[in-house]
mmCIF file of C-alpha atoms in Angstrom:
data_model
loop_
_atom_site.group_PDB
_atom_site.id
_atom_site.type_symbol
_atom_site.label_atom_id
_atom_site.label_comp_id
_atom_site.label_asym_id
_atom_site.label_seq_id
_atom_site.Cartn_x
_atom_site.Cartn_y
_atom_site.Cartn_z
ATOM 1 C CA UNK T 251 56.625 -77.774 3.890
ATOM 2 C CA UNK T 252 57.494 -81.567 3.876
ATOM 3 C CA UNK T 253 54.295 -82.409 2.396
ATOM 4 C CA UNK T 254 54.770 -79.795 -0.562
ATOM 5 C CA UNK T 255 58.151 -81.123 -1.239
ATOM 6 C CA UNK T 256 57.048 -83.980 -1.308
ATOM 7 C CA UNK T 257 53.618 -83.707 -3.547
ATOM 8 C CA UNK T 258 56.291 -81.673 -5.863
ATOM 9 C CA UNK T 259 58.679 -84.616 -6.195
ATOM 10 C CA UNK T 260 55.564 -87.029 -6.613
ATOM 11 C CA UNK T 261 54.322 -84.848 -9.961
ATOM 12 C CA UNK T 262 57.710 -84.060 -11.322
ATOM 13 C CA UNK T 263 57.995 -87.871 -11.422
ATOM 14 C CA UNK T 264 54.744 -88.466 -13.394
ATOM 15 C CA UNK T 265 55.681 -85.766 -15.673
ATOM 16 C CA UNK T 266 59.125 -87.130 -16.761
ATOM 17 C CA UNK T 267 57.843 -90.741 -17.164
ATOM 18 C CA UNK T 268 56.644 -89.809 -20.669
ATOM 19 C CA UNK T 269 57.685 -86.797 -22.433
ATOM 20 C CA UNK T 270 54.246 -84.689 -22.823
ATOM 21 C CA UNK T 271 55.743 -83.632 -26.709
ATOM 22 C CA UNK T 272 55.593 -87.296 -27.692
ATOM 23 C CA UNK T 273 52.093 -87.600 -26.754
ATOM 24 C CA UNK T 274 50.998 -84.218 -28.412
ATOM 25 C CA UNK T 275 52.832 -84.652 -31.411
ATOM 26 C CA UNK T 276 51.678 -88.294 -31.573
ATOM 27 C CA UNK T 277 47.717 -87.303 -31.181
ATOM 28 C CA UNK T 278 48.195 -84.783 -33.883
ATOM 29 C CA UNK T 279 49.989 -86.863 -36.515
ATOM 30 C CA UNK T 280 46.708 -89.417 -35.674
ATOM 31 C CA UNK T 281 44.399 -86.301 -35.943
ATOM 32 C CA UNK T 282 45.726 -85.353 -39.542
ATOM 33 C CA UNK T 283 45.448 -89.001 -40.395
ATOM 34 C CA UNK T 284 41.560 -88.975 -38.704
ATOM 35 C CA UNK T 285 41.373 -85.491 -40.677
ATOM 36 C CA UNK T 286 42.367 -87.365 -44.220
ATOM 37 C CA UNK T 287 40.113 -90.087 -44.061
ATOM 38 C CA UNK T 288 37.361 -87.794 -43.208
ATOM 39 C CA UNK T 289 36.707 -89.058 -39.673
ATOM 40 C CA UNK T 290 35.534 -85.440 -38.154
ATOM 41 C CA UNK T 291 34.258 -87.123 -34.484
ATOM 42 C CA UNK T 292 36.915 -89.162 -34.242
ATOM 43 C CA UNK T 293 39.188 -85.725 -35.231
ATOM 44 C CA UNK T 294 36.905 -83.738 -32.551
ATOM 45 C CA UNK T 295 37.594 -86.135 -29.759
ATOM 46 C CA UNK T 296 41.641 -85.991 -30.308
ATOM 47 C CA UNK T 297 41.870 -82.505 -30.547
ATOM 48 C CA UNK T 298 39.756 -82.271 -27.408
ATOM 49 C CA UNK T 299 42.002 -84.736 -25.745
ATOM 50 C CA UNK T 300 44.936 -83.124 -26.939
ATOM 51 C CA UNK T 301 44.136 -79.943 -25.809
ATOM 52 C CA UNK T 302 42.872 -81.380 -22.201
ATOM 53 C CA UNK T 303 46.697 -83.441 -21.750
ATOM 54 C CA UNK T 304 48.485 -79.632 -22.837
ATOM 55 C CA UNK T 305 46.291 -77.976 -19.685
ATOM 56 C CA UNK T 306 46.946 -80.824 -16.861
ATOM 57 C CA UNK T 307 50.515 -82.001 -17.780
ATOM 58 C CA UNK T 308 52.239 -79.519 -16.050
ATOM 59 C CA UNK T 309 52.248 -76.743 -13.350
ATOM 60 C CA UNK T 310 49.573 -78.166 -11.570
ATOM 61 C CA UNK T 311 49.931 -76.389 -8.554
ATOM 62 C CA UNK T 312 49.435 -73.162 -10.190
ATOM 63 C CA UNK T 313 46.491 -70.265 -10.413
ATOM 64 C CA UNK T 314 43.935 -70.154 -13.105
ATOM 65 C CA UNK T 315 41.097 -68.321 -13.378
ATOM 66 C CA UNK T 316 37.588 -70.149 -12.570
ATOM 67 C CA UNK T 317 36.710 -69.541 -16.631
ATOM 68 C CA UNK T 318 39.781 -71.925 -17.095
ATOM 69 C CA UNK T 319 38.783 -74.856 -15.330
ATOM 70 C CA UNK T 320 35.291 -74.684 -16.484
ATOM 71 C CA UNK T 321 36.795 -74.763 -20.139
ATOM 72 C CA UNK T 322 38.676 -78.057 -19.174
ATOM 73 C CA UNK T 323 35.771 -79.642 -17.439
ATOM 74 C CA UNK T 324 33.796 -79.163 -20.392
ATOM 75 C CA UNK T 325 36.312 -80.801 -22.446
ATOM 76 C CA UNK T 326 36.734 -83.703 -20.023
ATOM 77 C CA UNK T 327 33.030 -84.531 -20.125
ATOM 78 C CA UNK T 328 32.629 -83.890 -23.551
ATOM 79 C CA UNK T 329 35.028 -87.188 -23.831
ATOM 80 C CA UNK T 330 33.605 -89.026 -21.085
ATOM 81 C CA UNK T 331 30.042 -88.621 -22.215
ATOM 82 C CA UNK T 332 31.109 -90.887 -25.156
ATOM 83 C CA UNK T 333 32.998 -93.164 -23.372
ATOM 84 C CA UNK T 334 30.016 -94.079 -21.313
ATOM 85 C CA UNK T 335 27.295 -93.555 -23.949
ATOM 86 C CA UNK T 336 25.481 -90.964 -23.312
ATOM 87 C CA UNK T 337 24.244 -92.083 -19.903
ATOM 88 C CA UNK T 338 24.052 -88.573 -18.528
ATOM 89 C CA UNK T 339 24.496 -85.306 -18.957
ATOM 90 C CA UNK T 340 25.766 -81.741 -17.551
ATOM 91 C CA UNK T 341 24.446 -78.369 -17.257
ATOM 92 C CA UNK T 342 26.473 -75.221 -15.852
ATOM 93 C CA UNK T 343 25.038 -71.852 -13.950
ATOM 94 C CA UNK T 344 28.420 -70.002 -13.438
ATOM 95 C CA UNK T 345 28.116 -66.327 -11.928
ATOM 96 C CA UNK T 346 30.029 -63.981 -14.847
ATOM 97 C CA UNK T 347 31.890 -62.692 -11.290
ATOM 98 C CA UNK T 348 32.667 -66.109 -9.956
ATOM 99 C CA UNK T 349 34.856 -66.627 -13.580
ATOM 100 C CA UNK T 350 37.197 -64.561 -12.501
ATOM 101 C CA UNK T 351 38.045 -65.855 -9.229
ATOM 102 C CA UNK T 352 41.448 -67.695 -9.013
ATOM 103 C CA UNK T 353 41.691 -71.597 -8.131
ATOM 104 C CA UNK T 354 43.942 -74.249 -8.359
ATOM 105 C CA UNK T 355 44.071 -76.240 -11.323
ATOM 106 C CA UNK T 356 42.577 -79.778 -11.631
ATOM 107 C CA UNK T 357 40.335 -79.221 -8.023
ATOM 108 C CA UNK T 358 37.086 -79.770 -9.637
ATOM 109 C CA UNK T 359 38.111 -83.016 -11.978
ATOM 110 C CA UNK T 360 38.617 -85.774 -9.130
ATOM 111 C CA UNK T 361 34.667 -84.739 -8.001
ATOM 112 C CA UNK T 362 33.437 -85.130 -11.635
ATOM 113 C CA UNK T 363 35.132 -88.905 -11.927
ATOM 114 C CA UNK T 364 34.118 -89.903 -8.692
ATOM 115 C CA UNK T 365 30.742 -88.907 -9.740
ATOM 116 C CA UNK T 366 30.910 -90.222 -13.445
ATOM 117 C CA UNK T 367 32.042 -93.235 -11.882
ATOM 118 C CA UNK T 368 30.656 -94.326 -8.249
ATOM 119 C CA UNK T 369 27.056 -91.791 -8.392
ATOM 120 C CA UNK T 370 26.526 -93.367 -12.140
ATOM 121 C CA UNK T 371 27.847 -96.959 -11.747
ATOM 122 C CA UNK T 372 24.542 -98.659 -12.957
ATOM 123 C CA UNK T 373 23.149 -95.603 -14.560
ATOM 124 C CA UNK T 374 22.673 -96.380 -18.710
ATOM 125 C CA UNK T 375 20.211 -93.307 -19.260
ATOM 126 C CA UNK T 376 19.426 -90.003 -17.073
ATOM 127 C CA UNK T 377 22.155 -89.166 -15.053
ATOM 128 C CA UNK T 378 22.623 -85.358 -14.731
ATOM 129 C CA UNK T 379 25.386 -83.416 -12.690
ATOM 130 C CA UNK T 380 24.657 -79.517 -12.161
ATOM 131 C CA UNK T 381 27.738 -77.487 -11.833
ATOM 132 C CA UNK T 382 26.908 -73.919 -10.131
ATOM 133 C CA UNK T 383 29.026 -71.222 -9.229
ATOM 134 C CA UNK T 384 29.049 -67.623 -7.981
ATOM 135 C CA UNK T 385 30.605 -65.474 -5.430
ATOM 136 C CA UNK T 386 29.127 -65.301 -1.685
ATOM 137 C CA UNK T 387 29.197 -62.119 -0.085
ATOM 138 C CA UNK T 388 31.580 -62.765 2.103
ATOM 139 C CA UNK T 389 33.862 -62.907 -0.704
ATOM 140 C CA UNK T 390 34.694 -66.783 -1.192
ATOM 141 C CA UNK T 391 33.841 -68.863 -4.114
ATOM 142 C CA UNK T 392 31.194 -71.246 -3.894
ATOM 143 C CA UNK T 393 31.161 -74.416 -6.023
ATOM 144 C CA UNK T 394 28.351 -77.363 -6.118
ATOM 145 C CA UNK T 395 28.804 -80.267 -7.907
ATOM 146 C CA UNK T 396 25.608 -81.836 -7.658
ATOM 147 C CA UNK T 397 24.139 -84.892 -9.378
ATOM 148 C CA UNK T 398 20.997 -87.261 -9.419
ATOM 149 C CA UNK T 399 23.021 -90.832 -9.091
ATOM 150 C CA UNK T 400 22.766 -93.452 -6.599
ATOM 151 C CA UNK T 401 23.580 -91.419 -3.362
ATOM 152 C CA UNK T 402 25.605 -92.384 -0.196
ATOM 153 C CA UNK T 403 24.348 -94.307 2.101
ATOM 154 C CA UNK T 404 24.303 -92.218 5.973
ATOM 155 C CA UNK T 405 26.801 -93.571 7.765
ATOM 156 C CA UNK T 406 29.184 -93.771 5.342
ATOM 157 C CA UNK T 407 28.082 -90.073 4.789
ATOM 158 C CA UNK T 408 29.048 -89.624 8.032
ATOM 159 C CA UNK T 409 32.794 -91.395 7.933
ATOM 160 C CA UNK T 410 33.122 -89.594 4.659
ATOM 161 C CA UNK T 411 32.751 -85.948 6.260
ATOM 162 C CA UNK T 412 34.912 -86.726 9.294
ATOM 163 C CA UNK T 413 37.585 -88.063 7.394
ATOM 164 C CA UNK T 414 37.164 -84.733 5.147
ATOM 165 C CA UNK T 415 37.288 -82.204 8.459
ATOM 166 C CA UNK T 416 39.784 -84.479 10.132
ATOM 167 C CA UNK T 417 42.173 -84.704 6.903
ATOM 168 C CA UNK T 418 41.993 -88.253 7.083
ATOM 169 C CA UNK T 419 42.853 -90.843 4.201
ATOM 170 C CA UNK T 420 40.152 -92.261 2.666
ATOM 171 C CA UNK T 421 39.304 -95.393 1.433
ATOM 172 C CA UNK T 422 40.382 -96.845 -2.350
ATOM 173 C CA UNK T 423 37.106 -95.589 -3.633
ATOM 174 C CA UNK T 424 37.927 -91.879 -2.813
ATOM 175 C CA UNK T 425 41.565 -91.415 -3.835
ATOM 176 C CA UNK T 426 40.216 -88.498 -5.865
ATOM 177 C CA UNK T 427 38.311 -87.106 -2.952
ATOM 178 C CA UNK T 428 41.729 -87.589 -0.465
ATOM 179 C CA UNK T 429 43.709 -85.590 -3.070
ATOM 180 C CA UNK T 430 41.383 -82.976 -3.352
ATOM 181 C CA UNK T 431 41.341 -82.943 0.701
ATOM 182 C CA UNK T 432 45.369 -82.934 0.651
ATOM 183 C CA UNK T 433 45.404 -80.351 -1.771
ATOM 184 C CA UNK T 434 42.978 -78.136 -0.008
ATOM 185 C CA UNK T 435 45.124 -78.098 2.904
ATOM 186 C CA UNK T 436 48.486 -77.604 1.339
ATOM 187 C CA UNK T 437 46.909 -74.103 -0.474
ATOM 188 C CA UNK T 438 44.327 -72.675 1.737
ATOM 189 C CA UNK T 439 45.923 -73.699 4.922
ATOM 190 C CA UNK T 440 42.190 -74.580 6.619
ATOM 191 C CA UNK T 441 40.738 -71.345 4.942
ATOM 192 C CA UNK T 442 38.958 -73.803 1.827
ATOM 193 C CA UNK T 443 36.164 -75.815 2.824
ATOM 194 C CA UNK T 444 34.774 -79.244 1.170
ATOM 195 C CA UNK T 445 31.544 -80.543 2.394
ATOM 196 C CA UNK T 446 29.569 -83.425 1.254
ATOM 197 C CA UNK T 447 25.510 -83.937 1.125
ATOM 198 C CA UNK T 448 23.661 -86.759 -0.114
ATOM 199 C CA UNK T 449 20.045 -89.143 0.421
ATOM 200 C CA UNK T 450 20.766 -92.550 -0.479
ATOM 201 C CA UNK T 451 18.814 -93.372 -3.655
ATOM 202 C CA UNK T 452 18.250 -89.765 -4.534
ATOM 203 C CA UNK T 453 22.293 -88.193 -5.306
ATOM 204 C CA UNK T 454 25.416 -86.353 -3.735
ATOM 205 C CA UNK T 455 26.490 -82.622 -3.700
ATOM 206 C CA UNK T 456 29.995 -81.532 -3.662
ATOM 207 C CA UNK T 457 30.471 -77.650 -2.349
ATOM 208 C CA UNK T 458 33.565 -76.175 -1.934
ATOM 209 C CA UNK T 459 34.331 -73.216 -0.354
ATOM 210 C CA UNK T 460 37.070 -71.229 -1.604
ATOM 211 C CA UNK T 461 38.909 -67.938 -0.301
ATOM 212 C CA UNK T 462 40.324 -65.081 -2.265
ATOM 213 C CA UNK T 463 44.008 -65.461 -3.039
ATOM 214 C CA UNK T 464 45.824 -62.571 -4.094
ATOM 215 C CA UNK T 465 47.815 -63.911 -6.766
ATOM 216 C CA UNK T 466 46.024 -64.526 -10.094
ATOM 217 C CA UNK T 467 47.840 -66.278 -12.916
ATOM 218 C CA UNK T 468 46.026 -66.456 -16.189
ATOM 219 C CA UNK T 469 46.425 -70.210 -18.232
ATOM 220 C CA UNK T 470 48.598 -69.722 -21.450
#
């Protein structure tokens, strides 16, 4: 309960460092101006980002349906496929079941940047992360995150896992991992699972393991 206080306090205070209407109504009045001047990417990639600061602002510690978070991870590589050029792509096989199952908000994000980031580091053409989804039969949600990048090496594979299964914290390199791990165990109180596979040289795969959670709150 601590810890949930505590990762409450931590958001409310990055929420009221800068009122989210400022930033919405200042990327619109620059997306009209984009708009007037006939700049339609620039115009696409505001409105996408726009629309991607209106989802994670807030309430992140609420329900959405799977369908949701998909949406926003589309979003969020649509904009960092530009930023890095084109180096790689992504290609989705979501179960039309599985996109109804509820999740947390923002669970799948801190995977993609670590991958975009670490897995892709020297990468300028190629790189491809596969996002798959469906529902196992014994009724949890299974997510892969896989890609084709530089890999891990095996024994820090190895520390990587234990500090996952041991809720350890990990080192500066996986902050996104170690909030995903914190997370996990605040909500699914052990029931969620987050394992990690990867060949040096070859690329990593992210599954999570997800249980059913009665509530289901729809994004508005």
């Amino acid at each position: 309960k601590a810890v949930t206080n505590q990762k409450h306090a931590e958001i409310k205070a990055l929420e009221a460092q800068i009122n989210p209407h400022f930033l919405f109504n200042t990327l619109d009045s620059i997306n009209w101006r984009a708009i007037e001047h006939g700049e339609e990417e620039i115009s696409d990639m505001l409105g996408t980002l726009g629309s991607l600061l209106r989802y994670s602002v807030s309430n992140i510690d609420m329900l959405v349906l799977l369908n949701a978070e998909i949406s926003w991870l589309r979003k969020y590589i649509f904009l960092q496929r530009d930023r890095f050029h084109y180096s790689f792509d992504c290609e989705y096989d979501i179960q039309e079941e599985a996109l109804d199952f509820p999740v947390y908000k923002m669970l799948l994000q801190p995977i993609i940047e670590n991958t975009i980031l670490h897995a892709f580091e020297d990468v300028k053409k190629g790189g491809r992360i596969y996002v798959q989804s469906y529902v196992r039969e014994d009724g949890r949600l299974y997510i892969s995150i896989k890609d084709n990048g530089r890999g891990i090496e095996e024994e820090k594979l190895k520390e990587l896992q234990a500090s996952i299964n041991e809720g350890r914290s990990l080192d500066s390199n996986s902050i996104g991992i170690s909030n995903i791990v914190n997370r996990l165990n605040i909500y699914y109180h052990g029931k969620a699972e987050l394992n990690v596979f990867s060949t040096f040289g070859e690329g990593t795969e992210f599954i999570l393991l997800l249980p059913e959670l009665c509530e289901k709150t729809e994004v508005r």
